[in-house]
GROMACS .gro file of C-alpha atoms in nm:
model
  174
    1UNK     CA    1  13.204  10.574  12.934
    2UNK     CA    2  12.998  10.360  12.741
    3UNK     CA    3  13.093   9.995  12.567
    4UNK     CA    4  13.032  10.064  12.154
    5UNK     CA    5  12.846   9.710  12.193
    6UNK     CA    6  12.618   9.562  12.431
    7UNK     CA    7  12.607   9.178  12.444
    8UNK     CA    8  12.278   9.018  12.439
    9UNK     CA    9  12.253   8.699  12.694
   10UNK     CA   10  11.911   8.523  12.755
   11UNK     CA   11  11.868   8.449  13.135
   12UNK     CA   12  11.859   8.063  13.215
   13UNK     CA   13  11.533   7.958  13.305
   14UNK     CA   14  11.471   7.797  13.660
   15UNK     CA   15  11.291   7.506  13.727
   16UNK     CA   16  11.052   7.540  14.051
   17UNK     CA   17  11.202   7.266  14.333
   18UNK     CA   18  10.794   7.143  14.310
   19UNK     CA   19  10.827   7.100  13.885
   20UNK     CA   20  10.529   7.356  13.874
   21UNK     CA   21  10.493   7.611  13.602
   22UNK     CA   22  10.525   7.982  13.663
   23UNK     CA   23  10.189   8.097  13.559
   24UNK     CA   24  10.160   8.487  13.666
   25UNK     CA   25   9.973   8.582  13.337
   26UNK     CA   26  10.302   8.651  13.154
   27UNK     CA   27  10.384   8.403  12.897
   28UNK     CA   28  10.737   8.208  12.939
   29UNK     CA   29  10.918   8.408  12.601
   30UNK     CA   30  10.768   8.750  12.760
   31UNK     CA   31  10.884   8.648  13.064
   32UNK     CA   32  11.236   8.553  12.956
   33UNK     CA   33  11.284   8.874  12.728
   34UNK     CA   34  11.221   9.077  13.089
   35UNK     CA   35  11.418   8.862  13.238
   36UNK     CA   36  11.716   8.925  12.989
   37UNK     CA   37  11.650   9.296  12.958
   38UNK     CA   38  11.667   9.331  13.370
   39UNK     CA   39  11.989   9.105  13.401
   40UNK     CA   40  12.146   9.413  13.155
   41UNK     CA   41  12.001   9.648  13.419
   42UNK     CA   42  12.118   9.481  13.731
   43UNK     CA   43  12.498   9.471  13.555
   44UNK     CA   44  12.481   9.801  13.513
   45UNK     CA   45  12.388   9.913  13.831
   46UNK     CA   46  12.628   9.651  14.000
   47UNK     CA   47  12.948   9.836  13.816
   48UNK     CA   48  12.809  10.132  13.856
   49UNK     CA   49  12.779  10.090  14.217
   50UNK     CA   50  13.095   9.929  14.178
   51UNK     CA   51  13.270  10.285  14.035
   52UNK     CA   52  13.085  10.533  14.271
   53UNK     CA   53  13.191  10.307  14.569
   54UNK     CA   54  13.588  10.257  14.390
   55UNK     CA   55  13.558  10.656  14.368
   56UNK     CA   56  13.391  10.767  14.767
   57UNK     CA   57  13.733  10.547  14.896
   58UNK     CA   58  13.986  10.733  14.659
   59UNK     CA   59  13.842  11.111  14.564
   60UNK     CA   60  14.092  11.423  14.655
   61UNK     CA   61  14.106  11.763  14.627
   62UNK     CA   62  13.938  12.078  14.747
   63UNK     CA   63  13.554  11.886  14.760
   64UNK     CA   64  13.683  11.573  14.938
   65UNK     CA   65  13.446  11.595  15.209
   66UNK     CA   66  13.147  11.759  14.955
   67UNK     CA   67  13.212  11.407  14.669
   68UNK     CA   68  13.291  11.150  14.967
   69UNK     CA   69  12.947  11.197  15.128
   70UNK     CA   70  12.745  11.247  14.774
   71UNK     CA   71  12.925  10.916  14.658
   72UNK     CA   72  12.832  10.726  14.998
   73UNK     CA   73  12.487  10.849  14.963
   74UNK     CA   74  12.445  10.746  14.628
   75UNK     CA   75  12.589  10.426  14.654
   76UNK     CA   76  12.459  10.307  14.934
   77UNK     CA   77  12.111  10.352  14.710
   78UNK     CA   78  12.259  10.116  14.441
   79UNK     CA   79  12.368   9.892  14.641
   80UNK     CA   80  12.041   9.838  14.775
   81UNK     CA   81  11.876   9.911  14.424
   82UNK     CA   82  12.052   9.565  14.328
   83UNK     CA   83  11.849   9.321  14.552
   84UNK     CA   84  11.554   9.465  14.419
   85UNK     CA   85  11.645   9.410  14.083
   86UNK     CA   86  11.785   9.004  14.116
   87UNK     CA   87  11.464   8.941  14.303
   88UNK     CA   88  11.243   9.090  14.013
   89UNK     CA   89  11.460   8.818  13.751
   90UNK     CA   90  11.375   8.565  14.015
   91UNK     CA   91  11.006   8.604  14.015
   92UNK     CA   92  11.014   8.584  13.671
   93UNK     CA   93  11.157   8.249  13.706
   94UNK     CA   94  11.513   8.302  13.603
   95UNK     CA   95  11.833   8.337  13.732
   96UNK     CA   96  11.971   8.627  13.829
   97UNK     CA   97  12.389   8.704  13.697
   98UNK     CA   98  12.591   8.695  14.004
   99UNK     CA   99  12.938   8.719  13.900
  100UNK     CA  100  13.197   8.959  13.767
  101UNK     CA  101  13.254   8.804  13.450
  102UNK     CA  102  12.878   8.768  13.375
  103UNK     CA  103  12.848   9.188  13.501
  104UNK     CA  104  13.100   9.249  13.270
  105UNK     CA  105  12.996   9.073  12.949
  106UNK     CA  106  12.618   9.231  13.020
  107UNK     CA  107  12.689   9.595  13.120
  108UNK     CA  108  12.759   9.855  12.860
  109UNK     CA  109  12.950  10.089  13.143
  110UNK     CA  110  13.310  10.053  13.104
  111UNK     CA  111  13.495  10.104  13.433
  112UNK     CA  112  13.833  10.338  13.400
  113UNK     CA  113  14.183  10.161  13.498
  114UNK     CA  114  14.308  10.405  13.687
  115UNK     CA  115  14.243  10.651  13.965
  116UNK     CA  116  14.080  10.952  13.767
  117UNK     CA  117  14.100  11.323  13.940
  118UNK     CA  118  13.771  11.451  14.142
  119UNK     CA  119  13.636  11.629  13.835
  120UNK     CA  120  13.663  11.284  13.614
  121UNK     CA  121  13.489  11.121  13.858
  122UNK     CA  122  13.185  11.346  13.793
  123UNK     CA  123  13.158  11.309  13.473
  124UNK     CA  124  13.230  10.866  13.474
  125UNK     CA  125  12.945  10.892  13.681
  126UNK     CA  126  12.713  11.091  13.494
  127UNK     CA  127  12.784  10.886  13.240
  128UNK     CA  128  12.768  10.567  13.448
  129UNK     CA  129  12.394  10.676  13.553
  130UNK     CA  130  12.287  10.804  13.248
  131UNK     CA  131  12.393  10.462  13.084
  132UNK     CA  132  12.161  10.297  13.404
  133UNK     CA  133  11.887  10.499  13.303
  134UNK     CA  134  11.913  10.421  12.949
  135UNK     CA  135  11.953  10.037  13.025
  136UNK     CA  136  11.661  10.058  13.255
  137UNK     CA  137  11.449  10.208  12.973
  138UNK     CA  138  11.481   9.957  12.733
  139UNK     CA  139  11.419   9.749  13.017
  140UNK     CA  140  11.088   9.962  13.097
  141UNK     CA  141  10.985   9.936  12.726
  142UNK     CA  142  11.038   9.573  12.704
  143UNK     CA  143  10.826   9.526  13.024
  144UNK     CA  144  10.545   9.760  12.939
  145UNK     CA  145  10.498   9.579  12.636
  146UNK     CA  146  10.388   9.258  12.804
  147UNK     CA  147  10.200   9.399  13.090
  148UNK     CA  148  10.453   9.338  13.324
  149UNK     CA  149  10.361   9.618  13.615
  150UNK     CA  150  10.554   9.555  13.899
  151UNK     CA  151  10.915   9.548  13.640
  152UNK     CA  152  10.797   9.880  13.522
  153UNK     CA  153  10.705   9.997  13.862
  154UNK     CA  154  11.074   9.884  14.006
  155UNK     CA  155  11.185  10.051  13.637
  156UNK     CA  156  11.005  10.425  13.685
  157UNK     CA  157  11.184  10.418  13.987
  158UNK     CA  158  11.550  10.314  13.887
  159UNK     CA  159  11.457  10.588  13.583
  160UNK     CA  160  11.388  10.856  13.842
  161UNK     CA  161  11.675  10.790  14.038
  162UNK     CA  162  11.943  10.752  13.839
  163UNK     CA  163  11.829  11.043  13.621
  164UNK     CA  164  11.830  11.285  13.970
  165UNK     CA  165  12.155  11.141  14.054
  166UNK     CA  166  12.307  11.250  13.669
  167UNK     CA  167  12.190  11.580  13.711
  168UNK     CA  168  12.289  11.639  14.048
  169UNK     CA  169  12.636  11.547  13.966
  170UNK     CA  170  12.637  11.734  13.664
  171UNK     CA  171  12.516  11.997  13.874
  172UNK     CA  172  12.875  11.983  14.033
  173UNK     CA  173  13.061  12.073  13.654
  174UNK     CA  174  12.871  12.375  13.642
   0.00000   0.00000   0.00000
């Protein structure tokens, strides 16, 4: 389930150990705005890897086995998705959010409180992806419109995933 409002946070610019300027053809606003609009994605993806993970260790029922492998599979992929993403902030010369409190101010996926059955599970995490995907797009957009190539490269891919992985669990309401 979604937040009803996503925080806005601008990424804290780095200074290079050697004092000299990032100059990759970006300006340093464009830069930042990426920056900003990527630290949104990586909190999403780090809760929803977060949730799939919380839900491979604790789903029941008749598709245990079926929904404990799909989950590992799929976050295992997150998990991985993340470093990606933290690097990407980095070249752009900011920091990348590292903590739960900053994940959870940036992230518009809300996590549930309780253990929900195998069926709610499905559907947190079609929404949990479909919120990624969403994220990642105005992400994409941001990115595009500043010529930034390899964000919207590492983008079309989070897009493509997390949009397979929504359908594939929706797939499972059917």
């Amino acid at each position: 389930m979604a937040k009803a409002t996503k925080k806005t946070s601008s990424p804290k610019a780095q200074t290079t150990p050697s004092g000299l300027p990032i100059n990759i053809g970006i300006s340093d606003k464009d830069r930042a705005a990426v920056a900003s609009e990527l630290a949104h994605t990586l909190a999403d993806t780090y809760t929803l890897y977060l949730m799939t993970h919380n839900f491979h260790w604790n789903v029941t029922g008749p598709m245990f086995s079926t929904l404990h492998q799909l989950f590992m599979t799929q976050y295992t992929e997150t998990w991985q998705a993340l470093d990606a993403i933290a690097e990407r902030i980095r070249a752009l010369g900011h920091y990348a959010p590292g903590t739960y409190a900053e994940y959870a101010r940036l992230s518009s996926i809300q996590e549930p409180t309780s253990v929900p059955s195998a069926e709610d599970m499905l559907r947190l995490l079609v929404a949990g992806n479909e919120a990624v995907a969403k994220t990642a797009r105005k992400a994409f957009q941001c990115a595009d419109a500043v010529n930034d190539q390899p964000t919207a490269d590492l983008l079309t891919q989070r897009l493509d995933i997390h949009e397979k992985n929504a359908w594939m669990l929706r797939s499972l309401l059917a």
